[in-house]
Short mmCIF file of C-alpha atoms in Angstrom, two decimals:
data_model
loop_
_atom_site.label_atom_id
_atom_site.label_comp_id
_atom_site.label_asym_id
_atom_site.label_seq_id
_atom_site.Cartn_x
_atom_site.Cartn_y
_atom_site.Cartn_z
CA MET J 6 120.17 110.83 84.79
CA ASP J 7 120.07 107.92 87.24
CA THR J 8 121.34 104.79 85.50
CA ALA J 9 121.51 102.58 88.58
CA ALA J 10 119.49 99.39 88.34
CA PRO J 11 116.56 99.16 90.73
CA ASP J 12 117.20 97.14 93.88
CA ALA J 13 115.71 93.69 93.21
CA SER J 14 115.35 93.09 96.94
CA ALA J 15 113.28 96.22 97.56
CA GLY J 16 110.01 95.44 99.28
CA LEU J 17 110.54 91.68 99.46
CA VAL J 18 109.14 89.71 102.38
CA PHE J 19 110.45 86.18 102.95
CA ARG J 20 108.34 83.76 104.98
CA GLU J 21 107.62 80.07 105.30
CA ALA J 22 104.66 78.83 103.29
CA THR J 23 101.52 77.64 105.03
CA ASP J 24 98.70 75.34 103.96
CA ALA J 25 96.78 78.44 102.82
CA ASP J 26 99.51 79.15 100.21
CA VAL J 27 99.26 75.83 98.37
CA ASP J 28 97.02 76.88 95.46
CA THR J 29 98.90 80.14 94.93
CA LEU J 30 102.26 78.36 94.93
CA VAL J 31 101.11 75.63 92.52
CA ALA J 32 99.89 78.35 90.14
CA LEU J 33 103.20 80.25 90.46
CA ILE J 34 105.35 77.17 89.82
CA GLU J 35 103.23 76.10 86.86
CA SER J 36 103.35 79.62 85.37
CA ALA J 37 107.15 79.71 85.61
CA TYR J 38 107.76 76.39 83.84
CA ARG J 39 104.80 75.10 81.85
CA GLY J 40 102.47 76.28 79.13
CA ASP J 41 102.32 79.51 77.17
CA SER J 42 102.39 81.72 80.29
CA SER J 43 105.87 80.40 81.10
CA ARG J 44 107.20 81.75 77.80
CA ALA J 45 107.03 85.28 79.25
CA GLY J 46 110.08 84.33 81.34
CA TRP J 47 113.29 82.53 80.48
CA THR J 48 112.90 79.51 82.81
CA THR J 49 110.23 77.84 80.70
CA GLU J 50 110.37 74.09 80.15
CA ALA J 51 107.43 74.24 77.73
CA ASP J 52 109.52 72.97 74.81
CA ILE J 53 110.77 69.89 76.64
CA LEU J 54 107.88 69.01 78.98
CA GLU J 55 104.12 69.30 78.85
CA GLY J 56 101.64 68.62 81.62
CA GLN J 57 102.14 69.64 85.20
CA ARG J 58 105.31 70.65 87.03
CA THR J 59 103.82 70.04 90.47
CA ASP J 60 100.50 69.55 92.18
CA PRO J 61 98.84 70.57 95.46
CA GLU J 62 99.84 67.29 97.13
CA GLY J 63 103.51 67.78 96.25
CA VAL J 64 103.57 71.36 97.50
CA LEU J 65 101.73 70.43 100.71
CA ALA J 66 104.18 67.57 101.32
CA VAL J 67 107.09 70.04 101.25
CA ILE J 68 105.26 72.41 103.60
CA LYS J 69 104.48 69.59 106.07
CA SER J 70 107.88 67.85 106.00
CA PRO J 71 109.82 68.44 109.23
CA ASP J 72 113.13 68.65 107.32
CA SER J 73 111.85 71.03 104.64
CA ARG J 74 110.62 74.54 104.29
CA LEU J 75 109.00 76.21 101.34
CA LEU J 76 110.29 79.75 101.35
CA THR J 77 107.66 82.11 99.97
CA VAL J 78 108.60 85.54 98.66
CA GLU J 79 106.09 88.39 98.57
CA ARG J 80 106.19 91.89 97.19
CA ASP J 81 103.33 94.31 97.89
CA GLY J 82 101.35 91.47 99.52
CA ARG J 83 101.54 89.27 96.41
CA VAL J 84 103.49 85.99 96.14
CA VAL J 85 106.14 86.52 93.45
CA ALA J 86 108.55 83.64 94.05
CA CYS J 87 109.27 80.53 96.09
CA CYS J 88 111.90 77.88 96.71
CA GLN J 89 112.23 74.68 98.69
CA LEU J 90 114.98 74.13 101.21
CA GLU J 91 115.49 70.65 102.63
CA HIS J 92 117.93 69.71 105.37
CA ARG J 93 119.98 66.67 104.34
CA GLY J 94 122.72 66.28 106.92
CA THR J 95 125.72 68.46 106.11
CA HIS J 96 124.07 69.92 103.02
CA ALA J 97 120.75 71.44 102.05
CA TYR J 98 118.76 70.69 98.91
CA PHE J 99 117.41 73.61 96.87
CA GLY J 100 114.39 72.97 94.68
CA MET J 101 110.91 74.01 93.60
CA PHE J 102 112.39 77.39 92.66
CA ALA J 103 110.02 79.66 90.79
CA VAL J 104 109.90 83.37 90.01
CA SER J 105 106.87 84.96 88.39
CA PRO J 106 107.62 85.05 84.63
CA ALA J 107 106.81 88.77 84.45
CA LEU J 108 109.55 89.47 87.01
CA GLN J 109 112.29 87.21 85.62
CA GLY J 110 115.50 88.79 84.39
CA ALA J 111 115.48 91.67 86.89
CA GLY J 112 117.75 90.16 89.57
CA LEU J 113 115.06 88.72 91.83
CA GLY J 114 116.35 85.15 91.42
CA LYS J 115 119.82 86.17 92.59
CA VAL J 116 118.37 87.72 95.74
CA ILE J 117 116.26 84.67 96.51
CA ILE J 118 119.01 82.10 96.02
CA ALA J 119 121.36 84.16 98.22
CA GLU J 120 118.71 84.27 100.96
CA ALA J 121 118.11 80.52 100.63
CA GLU J 122 121.85 79.87 100.99
CA ARG J 123 122.02 82.17 104.03
CA GLN J 124 119.10 80.40 105.70
CA ALA J 125 120.56 76.94 105.00
CA ARG J 126 123.86 77.99 106.59
CA GLU J 127 122.36 79.75 109.59
CA THR J 128 119.43 77.42 110.31
CA TRP J 129 121.00 74.03 109.70
CA GLY J 130 124.73 74.73 109.55
CA ALA J 131 124.76 73.44 105.97
CA THR J 132 128.20 73.54 104.36
CA ALA J 133 126.92 72.96 100.83
CA MET J 134 123.81 73.43 98.71
CA HIS J 135 122.74 70.73 96.26
CA MET J 136 120.20 70.90 93.47
CA THR J 137 119.23 68.93 90.42
CA VAL J 138 118.60 70.52 87.03
CA ILE J 139 117.41 68.91 83.81
CA SER J 140 120.73 68.41 82.01
CA VAL J 141 119.57 69.86 78.67
CA ARG J 142 118.76 73.21 80.32
CA ASP J 143 122.09 74.80 79.36
CA ASP J 144 120.93 78.39 79.94
CA LEU J 145 119.64 77.58 83.42
CA ILE J 146 122.76 75.60 84.36
CA ALA J 147 124.92 78.50 83.16
CA TRP J 148 122.90 80.87 85.39
CA TYR J 149 123.55 78.64 88.41
CA GLU J 150 127.23 78.38 87.50
CA ARG J 151 127.44 82.18 87.59
CA ARG J 152 126.07 81.93 91.15
CA GLY J 153 128.94 79.57 92.13
CA TYR J 154 127.34 76.18 91.53
CA ARG J 155 129.38 73.53 89.75
CA ARG J 156 128.34 70.66 87.56
CA THR J 157 129.17 67.26 89.03
CA GLY J 158 128.39 65.04 86.05
CA ARG J 159 126.30 62.89 88.40
CA MET J 160 123.06 62.11 86.63
CA THR J 161 119.78 60.60 87.75
CA PRO J 162 117.07 59.47 85.35
CA PHE J 163 114.02 61.57 84.60
CA PRO J 164 110.88 59.79 85.88
CA TYR J 165 109.48 58.90 82.46
CA GLY J 166 105.95 57.59 82.74
CA ASP J 167 105.17 59.48 85.96
CA GLU J 168 103.00 62.36 84.74
CA ARG J 169 103.23 64.08 88.13
CA PHE J 170 106.55 65.42 86.80
CA GLY J 171 105.34 66.27 83.32
CA ILE J 172 105.06 64.64 79.94
CA PRO J 173 108.50 64.59 78.27
CA GLN J 174 108.74 65.84 74.69
CA ARG J 175 112.14 64.25 74.13
CA ALA J 176 113.89 61.03 75.13
CA ASP J 177 117.16 62.40 76.56
CA LEU J 178 116.00 64.02 79.81
CA GLN J 179 117.92 63.42 83.01
CA PHE J 180 118.82 65.41 86.10
CA GLU J 181 122.34 66.62 86.85
CA LEU J 182 123.47 67.34 90.39
CA LEU J 183 124.85 70.85 90.90
CA VAL J 184 126.73 71.69 94.11
CA LYS J 185 127.94 74.84 95.79
CA ALA J 186 130.07 75.10 98.92
CA LEU J 187 128.55 77.51 101.43
CA ALA J 188 131.21 79.63 103.13
#
């Protein structure tokens, strides 16, 4: 009996997003973080935030920015994941990371973050990757720590009152900076 786990990278195609991908990417990001559909995966923020996670204008801005790329991941011709990479001098910023809820927990996220780190190193010579995570997301932060990211304790406020980022369901939300050195 074959007990080896399936290769999470099998059949994946990585490419830069285009304007034509905006609606698909907004739907993917929303499905991974907001509403009942997000509860199929483990990255849901549905208990701490309602409303939208992003919008077409925000996704298009990342696609159009000269210092950013929105890495789109396809399997069998269908978009299954994405992440933002932004060049910020000696480091790159990692954000807008979403994996289809139905595919979460099978190793796909590990493959994508490794590819994002590789691209940041090779494309921009980045020596570190930075990201911000809502500080109450202990399970998500622990997942990033297992990938080599470290908590910095540096916090920035959540944009309360700006519904483009969601409608907070609690008063203690803030973002913590996580950092990983890229060898």
